[in-house]
PDB file of C-alpha atoms in Angstrom:
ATOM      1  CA  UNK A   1     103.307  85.710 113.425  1.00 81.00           C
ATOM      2  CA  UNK A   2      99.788  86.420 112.966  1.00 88.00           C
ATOM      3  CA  UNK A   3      97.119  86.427 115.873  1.00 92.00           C
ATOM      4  CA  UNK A   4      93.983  88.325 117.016  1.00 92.00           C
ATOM      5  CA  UNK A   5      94.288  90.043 120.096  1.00 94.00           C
ATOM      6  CA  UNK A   6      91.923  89.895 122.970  1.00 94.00           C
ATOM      7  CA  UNK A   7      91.416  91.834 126.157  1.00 95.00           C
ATOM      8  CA  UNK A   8      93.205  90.344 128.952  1.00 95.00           C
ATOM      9  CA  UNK A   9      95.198  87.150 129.790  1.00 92.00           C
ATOM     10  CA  UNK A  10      92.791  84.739 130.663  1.00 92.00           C
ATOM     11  CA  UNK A  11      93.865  80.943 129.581  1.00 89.00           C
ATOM     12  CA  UNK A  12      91.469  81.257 127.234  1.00 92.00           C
ATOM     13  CA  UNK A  13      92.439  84.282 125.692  1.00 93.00           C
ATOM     14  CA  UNK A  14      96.178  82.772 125.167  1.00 90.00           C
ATOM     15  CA  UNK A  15      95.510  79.664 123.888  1.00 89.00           C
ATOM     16  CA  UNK A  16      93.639  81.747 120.984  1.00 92.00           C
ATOM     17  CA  UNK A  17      95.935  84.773 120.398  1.00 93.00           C
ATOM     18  CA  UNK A  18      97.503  87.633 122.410  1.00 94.00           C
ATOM     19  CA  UNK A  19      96.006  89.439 125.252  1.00 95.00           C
ATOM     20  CA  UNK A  20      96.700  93.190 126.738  1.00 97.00           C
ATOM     21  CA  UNK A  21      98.451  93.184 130.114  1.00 96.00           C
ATOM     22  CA  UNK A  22      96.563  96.536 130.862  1.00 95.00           C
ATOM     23  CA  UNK A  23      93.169  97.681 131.232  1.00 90.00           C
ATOM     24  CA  UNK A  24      91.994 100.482 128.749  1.00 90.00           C
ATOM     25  CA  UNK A  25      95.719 100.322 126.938  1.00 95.00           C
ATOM     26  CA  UNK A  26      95.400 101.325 123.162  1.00 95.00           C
ATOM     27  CA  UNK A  27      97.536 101.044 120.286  1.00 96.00           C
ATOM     28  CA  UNK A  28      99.805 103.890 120.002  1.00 96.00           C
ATOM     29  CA  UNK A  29      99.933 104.944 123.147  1.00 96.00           C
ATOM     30  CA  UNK A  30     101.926 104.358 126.322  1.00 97.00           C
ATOM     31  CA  UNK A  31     103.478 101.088 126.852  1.00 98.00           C
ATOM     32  CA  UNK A  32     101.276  99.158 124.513  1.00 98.00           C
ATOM     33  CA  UNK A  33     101.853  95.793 126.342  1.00 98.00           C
ATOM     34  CA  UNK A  34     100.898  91.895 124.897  1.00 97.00           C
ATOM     35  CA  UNK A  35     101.433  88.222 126.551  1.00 94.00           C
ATOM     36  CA  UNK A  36     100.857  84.830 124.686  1.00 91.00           C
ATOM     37  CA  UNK A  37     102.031  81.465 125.393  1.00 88.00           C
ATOM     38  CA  UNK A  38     104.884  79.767 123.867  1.00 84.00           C
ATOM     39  CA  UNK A  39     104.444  76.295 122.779  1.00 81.00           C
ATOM     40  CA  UNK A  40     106.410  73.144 122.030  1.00 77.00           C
ATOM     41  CA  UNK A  41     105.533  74.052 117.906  1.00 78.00           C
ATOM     42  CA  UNK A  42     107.824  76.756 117.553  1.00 78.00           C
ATOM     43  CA  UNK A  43     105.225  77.886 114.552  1.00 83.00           C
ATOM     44  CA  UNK A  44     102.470  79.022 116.859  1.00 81.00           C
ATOM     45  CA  UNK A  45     101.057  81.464 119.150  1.00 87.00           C
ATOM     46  CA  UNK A  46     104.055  83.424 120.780  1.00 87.00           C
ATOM     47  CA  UNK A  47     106.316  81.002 120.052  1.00 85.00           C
ATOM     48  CA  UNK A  48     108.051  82.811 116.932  1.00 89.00           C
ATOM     49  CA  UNK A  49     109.056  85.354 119.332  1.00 89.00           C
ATOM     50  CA  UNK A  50     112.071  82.993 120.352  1.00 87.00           C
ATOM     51  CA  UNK A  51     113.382  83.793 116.729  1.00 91.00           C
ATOM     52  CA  UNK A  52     112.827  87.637 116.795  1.00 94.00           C
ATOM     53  CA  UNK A  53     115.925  89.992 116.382  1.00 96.00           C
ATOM     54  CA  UNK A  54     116.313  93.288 117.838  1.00 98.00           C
ATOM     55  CA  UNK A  55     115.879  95.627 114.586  1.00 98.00           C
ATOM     56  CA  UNK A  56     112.404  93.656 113.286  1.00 97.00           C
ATOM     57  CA  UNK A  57     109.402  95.774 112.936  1.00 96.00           C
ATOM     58  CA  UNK A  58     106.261  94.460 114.271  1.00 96.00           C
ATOM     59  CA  UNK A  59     102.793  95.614 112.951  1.00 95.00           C
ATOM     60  CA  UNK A  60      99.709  95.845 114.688  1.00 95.00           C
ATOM     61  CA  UNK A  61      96.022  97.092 113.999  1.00 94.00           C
ATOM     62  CA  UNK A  62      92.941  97.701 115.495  1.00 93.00           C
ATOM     63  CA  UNK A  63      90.773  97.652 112.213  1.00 91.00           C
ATOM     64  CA  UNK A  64      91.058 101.327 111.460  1.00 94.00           C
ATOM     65  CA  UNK A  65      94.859 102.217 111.804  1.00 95.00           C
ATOM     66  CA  UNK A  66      98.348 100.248 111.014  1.00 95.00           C
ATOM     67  CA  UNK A  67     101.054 100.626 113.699  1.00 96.00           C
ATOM     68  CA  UNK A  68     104.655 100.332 113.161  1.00 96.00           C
ATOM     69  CA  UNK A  69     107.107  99.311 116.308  1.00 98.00           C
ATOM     70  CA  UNK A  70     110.445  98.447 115.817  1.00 98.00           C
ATOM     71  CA  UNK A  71     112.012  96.154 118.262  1.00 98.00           C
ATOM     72  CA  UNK A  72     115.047  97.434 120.331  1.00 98.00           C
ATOM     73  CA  UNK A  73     115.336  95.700 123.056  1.00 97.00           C
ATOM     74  CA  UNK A  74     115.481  92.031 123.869  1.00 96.00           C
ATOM     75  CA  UNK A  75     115.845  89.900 127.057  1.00 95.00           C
ATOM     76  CA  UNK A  76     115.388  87.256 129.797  1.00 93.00           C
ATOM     77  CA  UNK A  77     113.260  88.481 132.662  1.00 94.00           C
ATOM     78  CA  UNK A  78     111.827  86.846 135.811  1.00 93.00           C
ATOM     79  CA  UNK A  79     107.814  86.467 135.953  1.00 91.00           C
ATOM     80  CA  UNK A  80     108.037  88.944 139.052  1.00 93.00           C
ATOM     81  CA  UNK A  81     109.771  91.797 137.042  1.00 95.00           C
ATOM     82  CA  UNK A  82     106.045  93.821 135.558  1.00 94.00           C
ATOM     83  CA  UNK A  83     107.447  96.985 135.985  1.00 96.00           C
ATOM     84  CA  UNK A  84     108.637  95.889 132.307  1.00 97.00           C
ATOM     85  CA  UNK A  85     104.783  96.876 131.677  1.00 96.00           C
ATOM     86  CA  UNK A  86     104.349 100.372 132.816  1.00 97.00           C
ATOM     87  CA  UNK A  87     104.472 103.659 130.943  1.00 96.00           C
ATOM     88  CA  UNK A  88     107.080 106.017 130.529  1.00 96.00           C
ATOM     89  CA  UNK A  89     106.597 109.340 130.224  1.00 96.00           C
ATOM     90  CA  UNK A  90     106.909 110.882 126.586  1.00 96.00           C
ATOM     91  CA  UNK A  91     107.222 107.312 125.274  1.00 97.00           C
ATOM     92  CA  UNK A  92     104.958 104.997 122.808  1.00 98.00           C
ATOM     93  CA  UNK A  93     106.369 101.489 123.034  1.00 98.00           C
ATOM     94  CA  UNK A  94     105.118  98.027 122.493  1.00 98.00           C
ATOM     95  CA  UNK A  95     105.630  95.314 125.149  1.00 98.00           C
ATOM     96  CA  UNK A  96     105.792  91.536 124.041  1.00 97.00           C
ATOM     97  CA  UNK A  97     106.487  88.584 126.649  1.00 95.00           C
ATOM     98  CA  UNK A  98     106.511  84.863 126.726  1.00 92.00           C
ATOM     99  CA  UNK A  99     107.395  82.250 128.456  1.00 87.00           C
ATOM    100  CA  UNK A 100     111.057  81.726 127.922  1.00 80.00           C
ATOM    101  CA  UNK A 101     110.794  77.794 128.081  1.00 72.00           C
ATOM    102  CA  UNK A 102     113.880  75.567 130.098  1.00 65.00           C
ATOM    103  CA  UNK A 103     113.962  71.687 128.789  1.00 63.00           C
ATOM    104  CA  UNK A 104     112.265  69.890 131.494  1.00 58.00           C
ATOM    105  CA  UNK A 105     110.858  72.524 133.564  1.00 58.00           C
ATOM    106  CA  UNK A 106     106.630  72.981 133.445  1.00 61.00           C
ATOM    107  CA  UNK A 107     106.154  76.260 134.249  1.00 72.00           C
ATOM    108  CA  UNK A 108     109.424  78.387 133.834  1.00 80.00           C
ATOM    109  CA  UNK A 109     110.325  81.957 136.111  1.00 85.00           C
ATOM    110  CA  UNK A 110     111.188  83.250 132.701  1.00 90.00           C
ATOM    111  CA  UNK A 111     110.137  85.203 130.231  1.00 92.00           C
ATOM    112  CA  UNK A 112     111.187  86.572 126.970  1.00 93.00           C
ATOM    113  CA  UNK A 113     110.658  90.377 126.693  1.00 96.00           C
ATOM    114  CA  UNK A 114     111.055  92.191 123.453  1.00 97.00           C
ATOM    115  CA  UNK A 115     110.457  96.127 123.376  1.00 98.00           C
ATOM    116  CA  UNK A 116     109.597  98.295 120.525  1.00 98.00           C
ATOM    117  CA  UNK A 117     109.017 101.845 119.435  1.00 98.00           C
ATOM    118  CA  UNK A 118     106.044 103.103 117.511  1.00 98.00           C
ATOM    119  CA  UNK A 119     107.182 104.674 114.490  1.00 98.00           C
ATOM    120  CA  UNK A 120     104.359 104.677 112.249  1.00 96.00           C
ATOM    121  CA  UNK A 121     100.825 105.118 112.436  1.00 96.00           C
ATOM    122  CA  UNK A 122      98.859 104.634 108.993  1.00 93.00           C
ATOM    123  CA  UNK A 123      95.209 104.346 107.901  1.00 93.00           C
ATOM    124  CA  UNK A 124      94.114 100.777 107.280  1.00 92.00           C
ATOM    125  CA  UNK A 125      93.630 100.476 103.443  1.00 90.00           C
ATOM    126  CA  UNK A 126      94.131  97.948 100.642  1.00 88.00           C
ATOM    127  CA  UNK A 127      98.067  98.029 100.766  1.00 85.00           C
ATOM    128  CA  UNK A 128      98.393  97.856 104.482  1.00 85.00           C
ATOM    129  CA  UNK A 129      95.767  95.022 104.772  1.00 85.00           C
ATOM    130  CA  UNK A 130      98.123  93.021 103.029  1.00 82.00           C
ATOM    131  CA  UNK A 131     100.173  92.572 106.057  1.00 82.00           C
ATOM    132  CA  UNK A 132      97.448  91.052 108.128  1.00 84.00           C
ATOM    133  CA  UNK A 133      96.067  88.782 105.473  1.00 81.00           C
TER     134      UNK A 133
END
């Protein structure tokens, strides 16, 4: 899974990548939190997320620096439940949600939440780029 990520969660945003959930978040820091869309092609946008294991690390960067999350949580949440979103204290986490899609059903109350922790933050350089290319 390989997307840009934009500033907020416009429509527009999501049909072209990821967006933040929070104003002024940054990588690294807090409860780094993204949304996308998942699709009917289980090969784009947010929809690999439906595959992703508890254990996984997940890499992100913001041009200058690499960082490492590892995933350790996974579940089913209701749309209503962003408290899922906020910081806590003395913790750097990453935030991922999606639609969690039910056969039939337009627009689903669900939403598939996966949680990480940061452990690694590396310069970008020639080795590291390699995971974005």
């Amino acid at each position: 899974l390989k997307l840009p990520i934009f500033y907020g969660i416009s429509n527009a945003n999501l049909l072209r990548g990821a967006g933040t959930m929070k104003a002024d978040q940054k990588m690294g820091q807090g409860n780094y939190a993204l949304a996308g869309h998942h699709m009917n092609n289980p090969n784009i946008l947010f929809s690999p997320l439906a595959k992703a294991k508890v254990g996984e690390l997940v890499y992100l960067t913001d041009g200058k620096k690499v960082y490492t999350y590892r995933l350790f949580k996974r579940k089913t949440i209701n749309k209503d439940q962003i408290q899922v979103i906020d910081d806590i204290p003395n913790q750097k986490l990453l935030t991922l949600i999606t639609c969690d899609p039910i056969p039939g059903v337009a627009r689903t109350p669900l939403r598939i939440l996966l949680q990480g922790q940061l452990q690694q933050i590396a310069k970008l350089n020639q080795q590291t780029r390699k995971l974005f290319e």
